[in-house]
Amino acid sequence: MRAERLVALLFTLQRRRSATAAELATELGVSERTMHRDLAALRDAGVPLWTEPGRHGGFRLVDGWRSGLDGLTTREAVALFALGVPSALAGLGLDTAGSAARAKVSAGLPAELREHAALVAGRFHLDAPGWFGSPDEPPSLAPIVQAVWAQRRLSITYRRRDKVAERELEPLGLVLKAGVWYLVARVVPDDALRTYRVSRILSAAQLDIAFERPSSFDLAQWWSASSVTFEQVARPVRVQARLNRTAVRELRRVFGGEHLADTVVSLGTPDNDGWAEAELALEGDEIGLGQLVALSPGVEVLEPASLRAELAAIGAELAARNAQR
């Protein structure tokens, strides 16, 4: 795109004291004629560009002038406008900083590039959370964020199934996954790395104890590796079931497109009544049961018998509660 080429030209001129149109054209991979048009466009955008005569002359910027966007490409600058995840920035206390950064980038762009950034921002928007779910706004997020920034230990209480547990942690980072916040922390004193869903943390208090962050720890790499491990062990329940056509169509909505291939182990051909046998790999406890309920009434569990009984009990309770009076 021309806008990206103009930014590349601008940074090339900042890097080189002087260069001819032919040299600039060669470096940027365009014709000399195109380069003259681009140089004229920079002038029209207000860039203080002048021609130095002589054998070793060429085009150069006025001494001391810089764009204020060192190191940014057009795509990187535009990304600040197009990314737009205000909920994430607000959760980290960076919502005003994000607005200020975009304002500074916008002020530093030439008019043509500023218009291009606004054009992209008006056409692309990232909304991270999924449908049909309220925003994850855990009350303990703010003190956790402060402890992550300050590298101070945390004392937390959190809900663990049917009981409340206490832990002392060294908070290493926060991850926002599908609109849900997770805390990655090192447990004191056993040094084990654990992931906690922040909405299940009932209280969090920053302690006046600093800790040394492991120099080898990379949050993104650790999250990627642990996510793979979690997905491999989080579906311990194999379910043999029969699904009707409606339930088959609902599989993507209930289990999510990104997990569908791991969840639906096999799916047979529908019989004359529209029912197909399926093998599902579900999470344990109430999560898998809730997913089966979401597929009802188009699901029949064949195995395991205990899960079939639980589903039948829920159906009986629903029938009794919603029977005509």
Tab-separated table of C-alpha atoms in Angstrom:
chain	number	residue	atom	x	y	z
A	1	MET	CA	0.000	0.000	0.000
A	2	ARG	CA	1.177	3.508	-0.747
A	3	ALA	CA	0.637	4.711	2.822
A	4	GLU	CA	2.982	2.023	4.136
A	5	ARG	CA	5.556	2.866	1.443
A	6	LEU	CA	5.478	6.558	2.414
A	7	VAL	CA	6.228	5.691	6.054
A	8	ALA	CA	9.076	3.430	4.919
A	9	LEU	CA	10.425	6.302	2.807
A	10	LEU	CA	10.177	8.671	5.764
A	11	PHE	CA	12.193	6.363	8.028
A	12	THR	CA	14.718	5.718	5.253
A	13	LEU	CA	15.334	9.456	4.952
A	14	GLN	CA	15.714	9.716	8.738
A	15	ARG	CA	18.285	6.914	8.689
A	16	ARG	CA	20.308	8.219	5.732
A	17	ARG	CA	21.818	11.693	5.677
A	18	SER	CA	21.102	12.097	1.984
A	19	ALA	CA	20.046	9.857	-0.912
A	20	THR	CA	19.191	10.302	-4.577
A	21	ALA	CA	15.804	9.375	-5.971
A	22	ALA	CA	17.424	6.439	-7.773
A	23	GLU	CA	18.993	5.140	-4.533
A	24	LEU	CA	15.716	5.484	-2.649
A	25	ALA	CA	13.805	3.775	-5.458
A	26	THR	CA	16.213	0.844	-5.415
A	27	GLU	CA	16.035	0.469	-1.640
A	28	LEU	CA	12.240	0.539	-1.577
A	29	GLY	CA	11.751	-1.510	-4.729
A	30	VAL	CA	9.865	1.015	-6.866
A	31	SER	CA	10.552	2.911	-10.066
A	32	GLU	CA	12.364	6.238	-9.979
A	33	ARG	CA	9.248	7.915	-11.341
A	34	THR	CA	7.185	6.507	-8.467
A	35	MET	CA	9.815	7.668	-6.008
A	36	HIS	CA	9.566	11.254	-7.259
A	37	ARG	CA	5.792	11.106	-6.749
A	38	ASP	CA	6.255	9.746	-3.222
A	39	LEU	CA	8.777	12.456	-2.352
A	40	ALA	CA	6.303	15.065	-3.575
A	41	ALA	CA	3.580	13.464	-1.442
A	42	LEU	CA	5.764	13.762	1.656
A	43	ARG	CA	6.339	17.434	0.915
A	44	ASP	CA	2.595	17.978	0.465
A	45	ALA	CA	2.019	16.252	3.822
A	46	GLY	CA	4.233	18.849	5.534
A	47	VAL	CA	7.465	16.877	5.854
A	48	PRO	CA	10.407	19.379	5.672
A	49	LEU	CA	12.178	17.776	2.732
A	50	TRP	CA	14.644	19.554	0.476
A	51	THR	CA	17.026	18.776	-2.367
A	52	GLU	CA	20.789	19.102	-1.883
A	53	PRO	CA	22.560	19.922	-5.171
A	54	GLY	CA	25.954	18.659	-6.272
A	55	ARG	CA	27.644	15.405	-7.132
A	56	HIS	CA	26.973	13.882	-3.730
A	57	GLY	CA	23.634	15.608	-3.245
A	58	GLY	CA	20.174	14.183	-3.072
A	59	PHE	CA	17.035	14.375	-0.984
A	60	ARG	CA	17.271	14.928	2.749
A	61	LEU	CA	15.270	16.022	5.764
A	62	VAL	CA	15.921	19.320	7.518
A	63	ASP	CA	18.548	18.788	10.224
A	64	GLY	CA	17.043	17.975	13.593
A	65	TRP	CA	13.596	17.083	12.283
A	66	ARG	CA	12.193	13.644	13.150
A	67	SER	CA	8.786	12.104	12.652
A	68	GLY	CA	8.275	11.130	16.298
A	69	LEU	CA	7.337	7.622	15.165
A	70	ASP	CA	10.758	5.964	15.230
A	71	GLY	CA	10.469	2.256	14.656
A	72	LEU	CA	6.773	2.213	13.776
A	73	THR	CA	5.572	0.950	10.422
A	74	THR	CA	2.235	2.009	9.004
A	75	ARG	CA	0.686	-1.300	9.991
A	76	GLU	CA	1.998	-0.962	13.534
A	77	ALA	CA	0.665	2.568	13.826
A	78	VAL	CA	-2.695	1.586	12.361
A	79	ALA	CA	-2.865	-1.402	14.729
A	80	LEU	CA	-3.048	1.001	17.674
A	81	PHE	CA	-6.264	2.336	16.180
A	82	ALA	CA	-7.726	-0.917	14.859
A	83	LEU	CA	-7.010	-3.177	17.848
A	84	GLY	CA	-9.333	-1.465	20.285
A	85	VAL	CA	-9.868	-3.782	23.274
A	86	PRO	CA	-11.054	-1.176	25.800
A	87	SER	CA	-12.184	-3.777	28.359
A	88	ALA	CA	-8.684	-5.265	28.547
A	89	LEU	CA	-7.009	-1.868	28.880
A	90	ALA	CA	-9.526	-0.777	31.503
A	91	GLY	CA	-8.928	-3.948	33.502
A	92	LEU	CA	-5.204	-3.221	33.567
A	93	GLY	CA	-5.714	0.442	34.386
A	94	LEU	CA	-4.396	1.479	30.978
A	95	ASP	CA	-7.541	2.780	29.308
A	96	THR	CA	-6.468	6.428	29.450
A	97	ALA	CA	-2.899	5.474	28.491
A	98	GLY	CA	-4.223	3.683	25.404
A	99	SER	CA	-6.202	6.751	24.372
A	100	ALA	CA	-3.166	8.984	24.946
A	101	ALA	CA	-0.934	6.675	22.883
A	102	ARG	CA	-3.351	6.714	19.956
A	103	ALA	CA	-3.594	10.494	20.173
A	104	LYS	CA	0.199	10.868	20.098
A	105	VAL	CA	0.575	8.490	17.172
A	106	SER	CA	-2.180	10.302	15.312
A	107	ALA	CA	-0.512	13.679	15.911
A	108	GLY	CA	2.812	12.366	14.609
A	109	LEU	CA	1.416	10.943	11.377
A	110	PRO	CA	1.281	13.000	8.194
A	111	ALA	CA	-2.280	13.882	7.176
A	112	GLU	CA	-2.540	11.178	4.506
A	113	LEU	CA	-1.408	8.437	6.875
A	114	ARG	CA	-3.619	9.775	9.678
A	115	GLU	CA	-6.621	9.515	7.369
A	116	HIS	CA	-5.576	5.967	6.443
A	117	ALA	CA	-5.355	4.974	10.121
A	118	ALA	CA	-8.796	6.424	10.806
A	119	LEU	CA	-10.160	4.596	7.765
A	120	VAL	CA	-8.904	1.230	9.019
A	121	ALA	CA	-10.062	1.883	12.591
A	122	GLY	CA	-13.535	2.648	11.273
A	123	ARG	CA	-13.738	-0.676	9.470
A	124	PHE	CA	-12.127	-3.176	11.863
A	125	HIS	CA	-12.870	-3.714	15.535
A	126	LEU	CA	-11.828	-6.516	17.898
A	127	ASP	CA	-14.429	-7.643	20.432
A	128	ALA	CA	-12.727	-10.395	22.453
A	129	PRO	CA	-15.486	-11.847	24.690
A	130	GLY	CA	-17.832	-14.478	23.312
A	131	TRP	CA	-21.580	-14.189	22.825
A	132	PHE	CA	-24.199	-14.732	25.506
A	133	GLY	CA	-21.873	-14.077	28.394
A	134	SER	CA	-21.624	-11.145	30.748
A	135	PRO	CA	-18.238	-9.396	30.895
A	136	ASP	CA	-15.766	-10.975	33.288
A	137	GLU	CA	-15.314	-8.199	35.856
A	138	PRO	CA	-13.880	-9.904	38.948
A	139	PRO	CA	-13.730	-7.646	42.020
A	140	SER	CA	-10.202	-8.822	42.871
A	141	LEU	CA	-8.720	-7.833	39.507
A	142	ALA	CA	-7.548	-4.350	40.566
A	143	PRO	CA	-5.332	-5.426	43.537
A	144	ILE	CA	-3.975	-8.314	41.463
A	145	VAL	CA	-2.989	-5.935	38.654
A	146	GLN	CA	-1.244	-3.684	41.171
A	147	ALA	CA	0.704	-6.618	42.593
A	148	VAL	CA	1.749	-7.765	39.108
A	149	TRP	CA	3.050	-4.282	38.290
A	150	ALA	CA	4.821	-3.883	41.647
A	151	GLN	CA	6.190	-7.463	41.819
A	152	ARG	CA	4.764	-7.949	45.290
A	153	ARG	CA	3.389	-11.157	46.762
A	154	LEU	CA	-0.336	-11.731	47.057
A	155	SER	CA	-2.411	-13.395	49.740
A	156	ILE	CA	-5.606	-14.758	48.208
A	157	THR	CA	-8.668	-16.784	49.086
A	158	TYR	CA	-10.388	-18.521	46.224
A	159	ARG	CA	-13.341	-20.754	45.573
A	160	ARG	CA	-12.334	-24.345	44.840
A	161	ARG	CA	-15.418	-26.413	44.048
A	162	ASP	CA	-17.248	-26.716	47.380
A	163	LYS	CA	-14.602	-25.139	49.621
A	164	VAL	CA	-12.518	-22.000	50.033
A	165	ALA	CA	-8.712	-22.240	49.961
A	166	GLU	CA	-5.959	-19.796	50.899
A	167	ARG	CA	-2.690	-19.289	49.063
A	168	GLU	CA	0.316	-16.999	49.043
A	169	LEU	CA	1.419	-16.268	45.479
A	170	GLU	CA	4.038	-14.488	43.437
A	171	PRO	CA	1.948	-13.059	40.564
A	172	LEU	CA	3.818	-13.326	37.261
A	173	GLY	CA	1.193	-12.209	34.777
A	174	LEU	CA	-2.426	-11.906	33.683
A	175	VAL	CA	-4.017	-13.432	30.597
A	176	LEU	CA	-7.335	-12.419	29.032
A	177	LYS	CA	-8.763	-15.473	27.249
A	178	ALA	CA	-12.142	-15.171	25.489
A	179	GLY	CA	-13.170	-12.372	27.853
A	180	VAL	CA	-12.046	-14.242	30.988
A	181	TRP	CA	-9.104	-13.148	33.159
A	182	TYR	CA	-6.553	-15.705	34.415
A	183	LEU	CA	-3.693	-15.162	36.860
A	184	VAL	CA	-0.436	-17.048	36.337
A	185	ALA	CA	1.471	-17.215	39.599
A	186	ARG	CA	4.155	-19.090	41.494
A	187	VAL	CA	2.886	-20.715	44.685
A	188	VAL	CA	4.824	-20.009	47.886
A	189	PRO	CA	6.724	-21.929	49.136
A	190	ASP	CA	6.709	-24.868	46.687
A	191	ASP	CA	7.519	-22.721	43.590
A	192	ALA	CA	4.915	-24.508	41.451
A	193	LEU	CA	3.391	-22.472	38.638
A	194	ARG	CA	-0.415	-22.395	38.712
A	195	THR	CA	-3.228	-20.711	36.815
A	196	TYR	CA	-6.181	-19.197	38.676
A	197	ARG	CA	-9.392	-17.909	37.167
A	198	VAL	CA	-9.578	-14.424	38.657
A	199	SER	CA	-13.380	-14.458	39.007
A	200	ARG	CA	-12.994	-17.344	41.494
A	201	ILE	CA	-10.618	-15.336	43.696
A	202	LEU	CA	-12.772	-14.070	46.558
A	203	SER	CA	-10.165	-11.739	48.055
A	204	ALA	CA	-6.667	-10.571	47.201
A	205	ALA	CA	-4.325	-8.531	49.366
A	206	GLN	CA	-0.922	-7.259	48.285
A	207	LEU	CA	1.821	-8.096	50.762
A	208	ASP	CA	4.820	-5.909	51.467
A	209	ILE	CA	7.138	-8.632	50.177
A	210	ALA	CA	8.956	-8.163	46.880
A	211	PHE	CA	9.930	-11.134	44.760
A	212	GLU	CA	12.397	-11.744	41.950
A	213	ARG	CA	10.718	-12.467	38.652
A	214	PRO	CA	12.357	-15.465	36.892
A	215	SER	CA	14.435	-14.099	34.011
A	216	SER	CA	13.620	-17.136	31.885
A	217	PHE	CA	9.849	-16.888	32.344
A	218	ASP	CA	7.939	-15.926	29.191
A	219	LEU	CA	4.220	-15.444	29.858
A	220	ALA	CA	3.035	-16.002	26.282
A	221	GLN	CA	5.117	-19.151	25.824
A	222	TRP	CA	4.076	-20.577	29.181
A	223	TRP	CA	0.396	-19.907	28.509
A	224	SER	CA	0.570	-21.536	25.089
A	225	ALA	CA	2.243	-24.679	26.470
A	226	SER	CA	-0.018	-24.945	29.515
A	227	SER	CA	-3.131	-24.463	27.359
A	228	VAL	CA	-2.179	-27.477	25.265
A	229	THR	CA	-1.662	-29.554	28.420
A	230	PHE	CA	-4.959	-28.347	29.885
A	231	GLU	CA	-6.905	-29.249	26.759
A	232	GLN	CA	-5.374	-32.732	26.788
A	233	VAL	CA	-6.339	-33.501	30.391
A	234	ALA	CA	-9.465	-31.387	30.848
A	235	ARG	CA	-11.771	-33.818	29.032
A	236	PRO	CA	-11.440	-37.041	31.033
A	237	VAL	CA	-15.042	-38.225	30.510
A	238	ARG	CA	-15.799	-40.208	27.353
A	239	VAL	CA	-19.518	-40.226	26.575
A	240	GLN	CA	-21.375	-42.487	24.159
A	241	ALA	CA	-24.542	-40.715	23.075
A	242	ARG	CA	-27.203	-40.326	20.411
A	243	LEU	CA	-27.892	-36.872	18.980
A	244	ASN	CA	-30.739	-35.677	16.794
A	245	ARG	CA	-30.248	-33.247	13.904
A	246	THR	CA	-30.946	-30.187	16.049
A	247	ALA	CA	-28.382	-31.218	18.666
A	248	VAL	CA	-25.783	-31.859	15.948
A	249	ARG	CA	-26.323	-28.326	14.620
A	250	GLU	CA	-25.914	-26.988	18.174
A	251	LEU	CA	-22.544	-28.685	18.800
A	252	ARG	CA	-20.525	-25.699	17.590
A	253	ARG	CA	-22.474	-23.246	19.741
A	254	VAL	CA	-22.281	-25.374	22.896
A	255	PHE	CA	-18.643	-26.479	22.677
A	256	GLY	CA	-17.149	-23.600	20.681
A	257	GLY	CA	-15.674	-23.851	17.209
A	258	GLU	CA	-12.051	-23.910	18.381
A	259	HIS	CA	-12.670	-26.942	20.662
A	260	LEU	CA	-15.123	-28.847	18.472
A	261	ALA	CA	-12.564	-31.189	16.901
A	262	ASP	CA	-11.213	-32.192	20.337
A	263	THR	CA	-14.685	-32.631	21.854
A	264	VAL	CA	-16.494	-34.587	19.133
A	265	VAL	CA	-14.372	-37.739	18.843
A	266	SER	CA	-16.722	-39.356	16.326
A	267	LEU	CA	-20.109	-38.680	14.787
A	268	GLY	CA	-22.025	-41.322	12.860
A	269	THR	CA	-24.538	-41.106	10.028
A	270	PRO	CA	-28.108	-40.193	11.062
A	271	ASP	CA	-30.645	-43.015	10.959
A	272	ASN	CA	-34.107	-42.756	9.412
A	273	ASP	CA	-35.356	-40.824	12.444
A	274	GLY	CA	-32.492	-38.317	12.237
A	275	TRP	CA	-30.501	-39.623	15.242
A	276	ALA	CA	-26.752	-40.248	15.027
A	277	GLU	CA	-24.426	-42.036	17.433
A	278	ALA	CA	-21.560	-39.904	18.752
A	279	GLU	CA	-18.589	-40.175	21.062
A	280	LEU	CA	-17.836	-37.012	23.039
A	281	ALA	CA	-14.823	-36.114	25.190
A	282	LEU	CA	-16.199	-33.889	27.945
A	283	GLU	CA	-14.867	-32.089	30.985
A	284	GLY	CA	-15.677	-33.643	34.323
A	285	ASP	CA	-17.877	-32.461	37.166
A	286	GLU	CA	-20.763	-30.179	36.379
A	287	ILE	CA	-19.244	-28.646	33.221
A	288	GLY	CA	-19.758	-31.648	30.958
A	289	LEU	CA	-23.216	-32.280	32.403
A	290	GLY	CA	-24.185	-28.679	31.736
A	291	GLN	CA	-23.048	-28.982	28.132
A	292	LEU	CA	-25.235	-32.047	27.659
A	293	VAL	CA	-28.176	-30.189	29.165
A	294	ALA	CA	-27.561	-27.415	26.632
A	295	LEU	CA	-28.028	-29.991	23.851
A	296	SER	CA	-31.329	-31.270	25.252
A	297	PRO	CA	-33.875	-32.489	24.358
A	298	GLY	CA	-31.913	-33.818	21.390
A	299	VAL	CA	-29.418	-35.911	23.350
A	300	GLU	CA	-29.559	-39.425	24.792
A	301	VAL	CA	-26.612	-40.628	26.885
A	302	LEU	CA	-25.818	-44.314	26.444
A	303	GLU	CA	-22.654	-44.521	28.553
A	304	PRO	CA	-21.564	-43.937	31.283
A	305	ALA	CA	-24.658	-44.993	33.177
A	306	SER	CA	-23.965	-42.549	36.030
A	307	LEU	CA	-24.029	-39.587	33.664
A	308	ARG	CA	-27.202	-40.897	32.009
A	309	ALA	CA	-28.830	-41.033	35.452
A	310	GLU	CA	-27.737	-37.482	36.304
A	311	LEU	CA	-29.125	-36.173	33.028
A	312	ALA	CA	-32.379	-38.063	33.583
A	313	ALA	CA	-32.679	-36.568	37.082
A	314	ILE	CA	-32.266	-33.049	35.711
A	315	GLY	CA	-34.891	-33.793	33.055
A	316	ALA	CA	-37.318	-35.127	35.627
A	317	GLU	CA	-36.813	-32.076	37.834
A	318	LEU	CA	-37.387	-29.741	34.885
A	319	ALA	CA	-40.507	-31.652	33.870
A	320	ALA	CA	-41.897	-31.537	37.394
A	321	ARG	CA	-41.117	-27.897	37.908
A	322	ASN	CA	-42.539	-26.800	34.572
A	323	ALA	CA	-45.594	-29.074	34.476
A	324	GLN	CA	-48.931	-27.430	33.932
A	325	ARG	CA	-50.677	-26.470	37.149
